GROMACS .gro file of C-alpha atoms in nm:
model
  405
    1ARG     CA    1   0.000   0.000   0.000
    2ARG     CA    2   0.136   0.344  -0.092
    3THR     CA    3   0.202   0.605   0.177
    4ALA     CA    4   0.269   0.978   0.173
    5LEU     CA    5   0.637   0.931   0.263
    6PRO     CA    6   0.764   0.902  -0.099
    7LEU     CA    7   0.583   1.230  -0.174
    8ALA     CA    8   0.699   1.411   0.138
    9GLU     CA    9   1.072   1.346   0.095
   10PRO     CA   10   1.113   1.534  -0.239
   11LEU     CA   11   0.893   1.816  -0.103
   12SER     CA   12   1.095   1.882   0.211
   13PRO     CA   13   1.397   2.060   0.052
   14LEU     CA   14   1.182   2.285  -0.169
   15PRO     CA   15   1.120   2.653  -0.089
   16ARG     CA   16   0.803   2.715   0.111
   17ALA     CA   17   0.634   2.885  -0.186
   18GLN     CA   18   0.681   2.576  -0.404
   19GLN     CA   19   0.561   2.347  -0.125
   20ASP     CA   20   0.244   2.553  -0.089
   21PHE     CA   21   0.195   2.556  -0.465
   22ILE     CA   22   0.213   2.176  -0.484
   23LEU     CA   23  -0.006   2.112  -0.181
   24ARG     CA   24  -0.269   2.360  -0.296
   25TRP     CA   25  -0.290   2.205  -0.641
   26ALA     CA   26  -0.287   1.850  -0.502
   27GLU     CA   27  -0.595   1.941  -0.299
   28VAL     CA   28  -0.768   2.084  -0.605
   29ILE     CA   29  -0.687   1.784  -0.825
   30ALA     CA   30  -0.797   1.542  -0.551
   31ARG     CA   31  -1.150   1.676  -0.592
   32THR     CA   32  -1.137   1.526  -0.940
   33ASN     CA   33  -0.947   1.201  -0.873
   34TYR     CA   34  -0.726   1.096  -0.583
   35GLU     CA   35  -0.490   0.887  -0.796
   36LEU     CA   36  -0.445   1.176  -1.037
   37ALA     CA   37  -0.358   1.401  -0.741
   38TYR     CA   38  -0.103   1.146  -0.620
   39GLN     CA   39   0.058   1.135  -0.964
   40PHE     CA   40   0.072   1.516  -0.973
   41ALA     CA   41   0.237   1.536  -0.632
   42GLU     CA   42   0.488   1.269  -0.733
   43HIS     CA   43   0.601   1.453  -1.046
   44ALA     CA   44   0.558   1.814  -0.928
   45PRO     CA   45   0.899   1.863  -0.758
   46ALA     CA   46   1.086   1.770  -1.076
   47ALA     CA   47   0.847   1.978  -1.287
   48LEU     CA   48   0.890   2.291  -1.075
   49ALA     CA   49   1.265   2.266  -1.119
   50ASP     CA   50   1.209   2.338  -1.490
   51LEU     CA   51   0.886   2.540  -1.500
   52ASP     CA   52   0.797   2.887  -1.382
   53ASP     CA   53   0.456   2.938  -1.218
   54GLU     CA   54   0.277   3.025  -1.541
   55SER     CA   55   0.418   2.723  -1.726
   56ALA     CA   56   0.342   2.497  -1.428
   57GLU     CA   57  -0.020   2.609  -1.428
   58ALA     CA   58  -0.047   2.540  -1.801
   59TRP     CA   59   0.101   2.194  -1.742
   60ILE     CA   60  -0.148   2.115  -1.465
   61ILE     CA   61  -0.454   2.236  -1.654
   62ALA     CA   62  -0.351   2.047  -1.969
   63ALA     CA   63  -0.301   1.723  -1.775
   64VAL     CA   64  -0.637   1.746  -1.598
   65ASP     CA   65  -0.799   1.825  -1.933
   66VAL     CA   66  -0.642   1.508  -2.078
   67TYR     CA   67  -0.779   1.311  -1.782
   68ASP     CA   68  -1.123   1.461  -1.829
   69ARG     CA   69  -1.142   1.366  -2.196
   70GLU     CA   70  -0.931   1.049  -2.211
   71GLY     CA   71  -0.906   0.890  -1.866
   72LEU     CA   72  -0.662   0.827  -1.584
   73TYR     CA   73  -0.373   0.665  -1.768
   74PRO     CA   74  -0.335   0.940  -2.035
   75GLY     CA   75  -0.378   1.202  -1.763
   76THR     CA   76  -0.100   1.043  -1.561
   77GLN     CA   77   0.123   1.036  -1.868
   78ALA     CA   78   0.054   1.407  -1.923
   79PHE     CA   79   0.181   1.482  -1.571
   80ARG     CA   80   0.500   1.295  -1.653
   81ASP     CA   81   0.557   1.502  -1.967
   82HIS     CA   82   0.619   1.837  -1.801
   83ALA     CA   83   0.924   1.898  -2.022
   84ARG     CA   84   0.692   1.998  -2.306
   85PHE     CA   85   0.589   2.305  -2.106
   86ALA     CA   86   0.944   2.424  -2.041
   87PRO     CA   87   0.965   2.806  -2.066
   88ARG     CA   88   1.222   3.060  -2.172
   89ALA     CA   89   1.505   2.921  -2.387
   90GLN     CA   90   1.311   2.614  -2.497
   91CYS     CA   91   1.016   2.824  -2.614
   92ALA     CA   92   1.221   2.986  -2.889
   93ALA     CA   93   1.318   2.641  -3.016
   94ALA     CA   94   0.976   2.483  -2.975
   95VAL     CA   95   0.824   2.305  -3.275
   96THR     CA   96   0.447   2.294  -3.318
   97PHE     CA   97   0.232   2.027  -3.477
   98GLU     CA   98   0.142   2.265  -3.757
   99GLN     CA   99   0.510   2.307  -3.839
  100ALA     CA  100   0.597   1.938  -3.818
  101ALA     CA  101   0.286   1.779  -3.971
  102PRO     CA  102   0.354   1.844  -4.344
  103VAL     CA  103   0.699   1.687  -4.327
  104LEU     CA  104   0.588   1.402  -4.103
  105THR     CA  105   0.293   1.321  -4.329
  106HIS     CA  106   0.529   1.267  -4.623
  107PHE     CA  107   0.770   1.077  -4.400
  108MET     CA  108   0.496   0.841  -4.283
  109ARG     CA  109   0.390   0.775  -4.642
  110GLY     CA  110   0.743   0.664  -4.718
  111LEU     CA  111   0.743   0.400  -4.446
  112SER     CA  112   0.636   0.046  -4.524
  113GLY     CA  113   0.302  -0.089  -4.413
  114ARG     CA  114  -0.041   0.066  -4.392
  115ALA     CA  115  -0.086   0.432  -4.480
  116LEU     CA  116  -0.150   0.622  -4.156
  117THR     CA  117  -0.316   0.957  -4.099
  118VAL     CA  118  -0.144   1.219  -3.882
  119ALA     CA  119  -0.349   1.426  -3.636
  120SER     CA  120  -0.295   1.620  -3.313
  121ALA     CA  121  -0.390   1.524  -2.956
  122PRO     CA  122  -0.274   1.626  -2.609
  123VAL     CA  123  -0.094   1.292  -2.557
  124PRO     CA  124   0.067   1.085  -2.837
  125TRP     CA  125  -0.104   0.755  -2.921
  126THR     CA  126  -0.236   0.557  -3.216
  127ASP     CA  127  -0.551   0.359  -3.287
  128SER     CA  128  -0.357   0.180  -3.567
  129ASP     CA  129  -0.521   0.394  -3.838
  130THR     CA  130  -0.429   0.743  -3.714
  131ILE     CA  131  -0.116   0.865  -3.540
  132TYR     CA  132  -0.189   1.135  -3.283
  133LEU     CA  133   0.098   1.372  -3.208
  134PRO     CA  134   0.132   1.641  -2.938
  135PRO     CA  135   0.050   2.002  -3.026
  136ARG     CA  136   0.400   2.119  -2.932
  137VAL     CA  137   0.744   1.981  -2.849
  138ALA     CA  138   0.990   2.193  -2.648
  139VAL     CA  139   1.226   1.941  -2.491
  140THR     CA  140   1.561   2.046  -2.638
  141ARG     CA  141   1.709   2.392  -2.679
  142ASP     CA  142   1.727   2.365  -3.057
  143ALA     CA  143   1.446   2.328  -3.309
  144ARG     CA  144   1.622   2.045  -3.490
  145GLY     CA  145   1.621   1.835  -3.173
  146ASN     CA  146   1.254   1.906  -3.107
  147PHE     CA  147   1.159   1.814  -3.463
  148LEU     CA  148   1.358   1.492  -3.426
  149ILE     CA  149   1.154   1.409  -3.115
  150TYR     CA  150   0.836   1.460  -3.321
  151LYS     CA  151   0.981   1.222  -3.581
  152MET     CA  152   1.069   0.963  -3.317
  153ILE     CA  153   0.721   0.983  -3.164
  154ALA     CA  154   0.562   0.927  -3.505
  155THR     CA  155   0.797   0.642  -3.594
  156LEU     CA  156   0.743   0.462  -3.263
  157LEU     CA  157   0.365   0.484  -3.307
  158TRP     CA  158   0.398   0.359  -3.666
  159ALA     CA  159   0.605   0.068  -3.535
  160GLN     CA  160   0.327  -0.031  -3.294
  161SER     CA  161   0.108  -0.107  -3.594
  162ARG     CA  162   0.384  -0.238  -3.819
  163TYR     CA  163   0.542  -0.478  -3.569
  164GLY     CA  164   0.238  -0.618  -3.396
  165THR     CA  165   0.184  -0.439  -3.066
  166PHE     CA  166  -0.192  -0.476  -3.115
  167ASN     CA  167  -0.179  -0.837  -3.237
  168THR     CA  168  -0.279  -0.953  -2.890
  169ASP     CA  169  -0.529  -0.834  -2.630
  170LEU     CA  170  -0.332  -0.586  -2.422
  171THR     CA  171  -0.620  -0.537  -2.179
  172VAL     CA  172  -0.618  -0.907  -2.091
  173ALA     CA  173  -0.238  -0.893  -2.061
  174THR     CA  174  -0.253  -0.619  -1.797
  175GLN     CA  175  -0.584  -0.661  -1.611
  176HIS     CA  176  -0.465  -0.940  -1.380
  177HIS     CA  177  -0.202  -0.714  -1.226
  178GLY     CA  178  -0.284  -0.530  -0.906
  179ASP     CA  179  -0.243  -0.194  -1.082
  180PRO     CA  180  -0.352  -0.243  -1.445
  181ALA     CA  181  -0.278   0.120  -1.539
  182ARG     CA  182   0.079   0.095  -1.417
  183ALA     CA  183   0.115  -0.246  -1.583
  184LEU     CA  184   0.000  -0.089  -1.911
  185ALA     CA  185   0.254   0.193  -1.869
  186TRP     CA  186   0.529  -0.065  -1.816
  187LEU     CA  187   0.413  -0.268  -2.115
  188ASN     CA  188   0.422   0.050  -2.321
  189PHE     CA  189   0.783   0.109  -2.217
  190LEU     CA  190   0.887  -0.253  -2.282
  191GLU     CA  191   0.728  -0.240  -2.625
  192SER     CA  192   0.919   0.082  -2.696
  193VAL     CA  193   1.245  -0.103  -2.626
  194ARG     CA  194   1.146  -0.384  -2.864
  195LEU     CA  195   1.017  -0.152  -3.133
  196GLN     CA  196   1.316   0.080  -3.116
  197ALA     CA  197   1.539  -0.218  -3.194
  198ARG     CA  198   1.326  -0.294  -3.501
  199ILE     CA  199   1.332   0.071  -3.605
  200ASP     CA  200   1.712   0.080  -3.571
  201GLN     CA  201   1.733  -0.215  -3.810
  202ALA     CA  202   1.482  -0.086  -4.064
  203LEU     CA  203   1.578   0.284  -4.053
  204PRO     CA  204   1.952   0.314  -3.978
  205GLY     CA  205   1.961   0.686  -4.062
  206LEU     CA  206   1.699   0.766  -3.802
  207ALA     CA  207   1.874   0.529  -3.561
  208GLY     CA  208   2.191   0.739  -3.584
  209ASP     CA  209   1.999   1.061  -3.517
  210ALA     CA  210   1.821   0.895  -3.225
  211GLN     CA  211   2.147   0.779  -3.071
  212ARG     CA  212   2.280   1.135  -3.074
  213LEU     CA  213   1.959   1.252  -2.909
  214TYR     CA  214   1.991   0.985  -2.640
  215GLN     CA  215   2.340   1.112  -2.567
  216GLN     CA  216   2.229   1.476  -2.568
  217LEU     CA  217   1.953   1.404  -2.315
  218GLY     CA  218   2.166   1.170  -2.105
  219ILE     CA  219   1.939   0.868  -2.162
  220VAL     CA  220   2.103   0.526  -2.127
  221ARG     CA  221   1.962   0.270  -2.371
  222ASP     CA  222   2.153  -0.052  -2.312
  223ASP     CA  223   2.001  -0.245  -2.022
  224SER     CA  224   2.062  -0.618  -1.988
  225ARG     CA  225   1.724  -0.663  -1.820
  226TYR     CA  226   1.556  -0.602  -2.156
  227ALA     CA  227   1.799  -0.800  -2.373
  228SER     CA  228   1.530  -1.046  -2.486
  229LEU     CA  229   1.332  -0.762  -2.645
  230VAL     CA  230   1.604  -0.650  -2.887
  231LEU     CA  231   1.636  -0.991  -3.052
  232PRO     CA  232   1.526  -0.987  -3.420
  233ARG     CA  233   1.233  -1.226  -3.363
  234ALA     CA  234   1.101  -1.067  -3.044
  235THR     CA  235   0.725  -1.004  -3.044
  236VAL     CA  236   0.473  -0.838  -2.819
  237SER     CA  237   0.444  -1.174  -2.640
  238ASP     CA  238   0.804  -1.133  -2.523
  239SER     CA  239   0.719  -0.790  -2.383
  240ILE     CA  240   0.420  -0.937  -2.199
  241ALA     CA  241   0.632  -1.221  -2.061
  242LEU     CA  242   0.887  -0.971  -1.931
  243LEU     CA  243   0.609  -0.755  -1.786
  244ASN     CA  244   0.515  -1.043  -1.559
  245THR     CA  245   0.862  -1.022  -1.398
  246VAL     CA  246   0.866  -0.644  -1.346
  247ASP     CA  247   0.837  -0.482  -1.003
  248LEU     CA  248   0.518  -0.284  -1.055
  249SER     CA  249   0.567  -0.087  -0.736
  250THR     CA  250   0.802   0.132  -0.941
  251GLU     CA  251   0.713   0.374  -1.218
  252ALA     CA  252   0.795   0.274  -1.575
  253PRO     CA  253   1.087   0.467  -1.727
  254ASN     CA  254   0.989   0.756  -1.947
  255VAL     CA  255   1.143   0.924  -2.251
  256PRO     CA  256   1.016   1.236  -2.433
  257TRP     CA  257   0.896   1.038  -2.737
  258LEU     CA  258   0.692   0.780  -2.548
  259GLY     CA  259   0.316   0.811  -2.593
  260VAL     CA  260   0.044   0.598  -2.434
  261LEU     CA  261  -0.131   0.275  -2.523
  262ARG     CA  262  -0.509   0.278  -2.563
  263PRO     CA  263  -0.594  -0.088  -2.625
  264ALA     CA  264  -0.973  -0.063  -2.636
  265GLU     CA  265  -0.975   0.205  -2.905
  266ALA     CA  266  -0.703   0.033  -3.110
  267SER     CA  267  -0.880  -0.303  -3.085
  268ALA     CA  268  -1.211  -0.159  -3.204
  269VAL     CA  269  -1.051   0.016  -3.503
  270ARG     CA  270  -0.848  -0.293  -3.591
  271ARG     CA  271  -1.151  -0.522  -3.576
  272GLU     CA  272  -1.359  -0.297  -3.801
  273ARG     CA  273  -1.070  -0.260  -4.044
  274LEU     CA  274  -1.011  -0.634  -4.073
  275GLU     CA  275  -1.377  -0.702  -4.144
  276ARG     CA  276  -1.369  -0.443  -4.420
  277GLU     CA  277  -1.040  -0.562  -4.566
  278LYS     CA  278  -1.155  -0.924  -4.579
  279SER     CA  279  -1.450  -0.840  -4.802
  280GLU     CA  280  -1.240  -0.598  -5.010
  281LEU     CA  281  -0.975  -0.863  -5.070
  282GLN     CA  282  -1.227  -1.128  -5.171
  283ALA     CA  283  -1.388  -0.887  -5.415
  284ALA     CA  284  -1.048  -0.781  -5.552
  285LEU     CA  285  -0.942  -1.142  -5.605
  286ALA     CA  286  -1.261  -1.205  -5.799
  287GLN     CA  287  -1.156  -0.918  -6.028
  288VAL     CA  288  -0.807  -1.070  -6.062
  289LEU     CA  289  -0.967  -1.397  -6.175
  290GLN     CA  290  -1.156  -1.215  -6.448
  291GLU     CA  291  -0.835  -1.049  -6.566
  292HIS     CA  292  -0.668  -1.392  -6.588
  293ASN     CA  293  -0.973  -1.554  -6.750
  294ALA     CA  294  -0.983  -1.808  -6.470
  295SER     CA  295  -1.286  -1.982  -6.321
  296LYS     CA  296  -1.369  -1.935  -5.955
  297ASP     CA  297  -1.458  -2.302  -5.921
  298ASP     CA  298  -1.108  -2.434  -5.991
  299ALA     CA  299  -0.896  -2.135  -5.883
  300GLU     CA  300  -0.682  -2.135  -5.572
  301PHE     CA  301  -0.491  -1.834  -5.441
  302SER     CA  302  -0.200  -1.866  -5.200
  303ILE     CA  303   0.059  -1.630  -5.050
  304GLU     CA  304   0.425  -1.699  -4.986
  305ILE     CA  305   0.586  -1.465  -4.731
  306ASP     CA  306   0.955  -1.382  -4.733
  307THR     CA  307   1.045  -1.422  -4.366
  308ALA     CA  308   1.404  -1.311  -4.430
  309SER     CA  309   1.311  -0.951  -4.496
  310THR     CA  310   1.467  -0.715  -4.240
  311ASP     CA  311   1.419  -0.371  -4.394
  312GLY     CA  312   1.075  -0.310  -4.242
  313ALA     CA  313   0.884  -0.403  -4.559
  314ILE     CA  314   0.670  -0.716  -4.585
  315GLN     CA  315   0.778  -0.912  -4.891
  316PHE     CA  316   0.538  -1.169  -5.033
  317LYS     CA  317   0.436  -1.343  -5.356
  318LEU     CA  318   0.077  -1.396  -5.463
  319GLU     CA  319   0.019  -1.724  -5.644
  320LEU     CA  320  -0.275  -1.844  -5.851
  321ASN     CA  321  -0.285  -2.222  -5.887
  322ASN     CA  322   0.081  -2.237  -5.773
  323GLN     CA  323   0.190  -1.985  -6.036
  324ALA     CA  324   0.327  -1.648  -5.920
  325ILE     CA  325   0.128  -1.351  -6.049
  326THR     CA  326   0.176  -0.978  -6.017
  327PRO     CA  327  -0.120  -0.831  -5.830
  328PRO     CA  328  -0.245  -0.478  -5.905
  329GLU     CA  329  -0.104  -0.218  -5.667
  330PRO     CA  330  -0.430  -0.180  -5.468
  331VAL     CA  331  -0.441  -0.556  -5.412
  332ARG     CA  332  -0.076  -0.560  -5.304
  333ASN     CA  333  -0.141  -0.278  -5.057
  334LEU     CA  334  -0.447  -0.457  -4.922
  335ILE     CA  335  -0.259  -0.783  -4.868
  336ASN     CA  336   0.026  -0.591  -4.710
  337ALA     CA  337  -0.214  -0.426  -4.464
  338ILE     CA  338  -0.366  -0.762  -4.366
  339LEU     CA  339  -0.024  -0.919  -4.319
  340GLN     CA  340   0.069  -0.628  -4.099
  341ASP     CA  341  -0.224  -0.700  -3.869
  342LEU     CA  342  -0.231  -1.079  -3.874
  343GLY     CA  343   0.109  -1.195  -3.996
  344GLU     CA  344  -0.074  -1.408  -4.252
  345VAL     CA  345  -0.379  -1.405  -4.476
  346PRO     CA  346  -0.628  -1.671  -4.361
  347GLY     CA  347  -0.716  -1.923  -4.630
  348GLU     CA  348  -1.084  -1.829  -4.613
  349TRP     CA  349  -0.994  -1.470  -4.705
  350LEU     CA  350  -0.827  -1.587  -5.027
  351LYS     CA  351  -1.151  -1.726  -5.169
  352PRO     CA  352  -1.276  -1.485  -5.440
  353ASP     CA  353  -1.624  -1.347  -5.384
  354ASP     CA  354  -1.747  -1.075  -5.616
  355THR     CA  355  -2.048  -1.011  -5.389
  356ALA     CA  356  -1.851  -0.968  -5.067
  357HIS     CA  357  -1.776  -0.597  -5.087
  358ASP     CA  358  -2.116  -0.500  -5.227
  359SER     CA  359  -2.307  -0.680  -4.951
  360GLU     CA  360  -2.097  -0.543  -4.668
  361GLU     CA  361  -2.291  -0.310  -4.442
  362ASP     CA  362  -2.116  -0.019  -4.282
  363SER     CA  363  -2.057  -0.073  -3.913
  364ASP     CA  364  -1.977   0.192  -3.657
  365VAL     CA  365  -1.644   0.171  -3.483
  366GLN     CA  366  -1.695   0.062  -3.125
  367GLN     CA  367  -1.662   0.357  -2.893
  368PRO     CA  368  -1.450   0.331  -2.578
  369PRO     CA  369  -1.650   0.262  -2.261
  370ASP     CA  370  -1.769   0.556  -2.058
  371ARG     CA  371  -1.544   0.641  -1.769
  372GLU     CA  372  -1.819   0.754  -1.537
  373ASP     CA  373  -1.655   0.571  -1.247
  374GLU     CA  374  -1.351   0.795  -1.287
  375LYS     CA  375  -1.535   1.125  -1.325
  376PRO     CA  376  -1.680   1.337  -1.045
  377HIS     CA  377  -2.044   1.438  -1.073
  378ASP     CA  378  -2.052   1.716  -0.817
  379HIS     CA  379  -1.780   1.945  -0.952
  380ASP     CA  380  -1.725   2.135  -1.271
  381ARG     CA  381  -1.355   2.083  -1.338
  382SER     CA  382  -1.317   2.393  -1.552
  383GLU     CA  383  -1.467   2.607  -1.276
  384ILE     CA  384  -1.249   2.442  -1.010
  385LEU     CA  385  -0.932   2.496  -1.212
  386GLY     CA  386  -1.029   2.851  -1.298
  387HIS     CA  387  -1.085   2.939  -0.932
  388ALA     CA  388  -0.761   2.768  -0.835
  389VAL     CA  389  -0.557   2.962  -1.090
  390GLY     CA  390  -0.716   3.287  -0.980
  391ALA     CA  391  -0.657   3.211  -0.613
  392ALA     CA  392  -0.296   3.116  -0.674
  393ARG     CA  393  -0.227   3.436  -0.865
  394LEU     CA  394  -0.400   3.646  -0.598
  395GLU     CA  395  -0.191   3.485  -0.325
  396ARG     CA  396   0.128   3.557  -0.519
  397LYS     CA  397   0.023   3.920  -0.570
  398GLN     CA  398  -0.052   3.964  -0.200
  399ALA     CA  399   0.278   3.800  -0.106
  400ASP     CA  400   0.465   4.036  -0.339
  401GLN     CA  401   0.289   4.336  -0.185
  402ASN     CA  402   0.379   4.218   0.165
  403ASP     CA  403   0.741   4.177   0.058
  404ASP     CA  404   0.742   4.528  -0.085
  405GLY     CA  405   0.590   4.661   0.232
   0.00000   0.00000   0.00000
């Protein structure tokens, strides 16, 4: 069971004004969620070493807003990412989503695998169709470094889809732990170790830039505890196996380009996409048969996958009655997308059906469950935060006047 001692020790050496600032805000946030308040108090001493009062208030309000709209785990992650609100020198070098998005969109199109959309969100994550990037990055003191962090965030989220993070039920993998949210944060970190190794192999140029950034930020990568995750054949199952050995009383390590995992949303999008792609593939294969003047009754499609490929691309051959054929580009992209999700194309999906796509009814993507159990019903968070900011500023003004007097 957690106690207040780990929170009190970092608070004790701080100036009285900073102690009061943290305690006052912890009380305000506790009216929303006690765990969120604990996470704030845990990260606040380090944050206040980098942030002035105005930046700290922006950090707090943004994190609570993330919690309000997305839940406890993303809100906790937002409290850990205080570096993005760093003031002064970093502000001049900050890179915004609007500045980075055009370049990153083209960059993402050049990567192998499914085409992904780029959008902005308070905390980075992906539902496996869209990559959500933060509105601003201000971690380093140069714009080049901050843009590189944007690029690393996007690439890591791409890798989650490309290298199978969502090929298993992550909710099941974490729910049996005493603290599922912390287990999910640890699994996110372990997957980042595995995926970064795959990225280094597939994109050596980016790997070199990333290594320089690690050195610049003083982040140590090589850790023998995670050696099994950097092996070429490591999968998400290896990350889950290692998760079961982790001491979950400790926080997962964090780096500026680590987003969050949202398994429910990703699973719903993936499920809807696979249903659609199955019918599209069957209809496309029926068209291929017509182009080859072949009969559906005695035609058999098969796929041979090149397991030796290491450059990030999925190499395969489509065969019709054991003879290799060159599929149209849309068919190749469709098969590539299915292989990315499943690692194979089920035999049933390779049966041509020219009625499959026409008869498919549109289905709504499953929405994430309501988080009513996490949300207070007797407080308006915006009003609470607004009053808290006003009170804090009034107290500072009065203290300044007393000092002058």
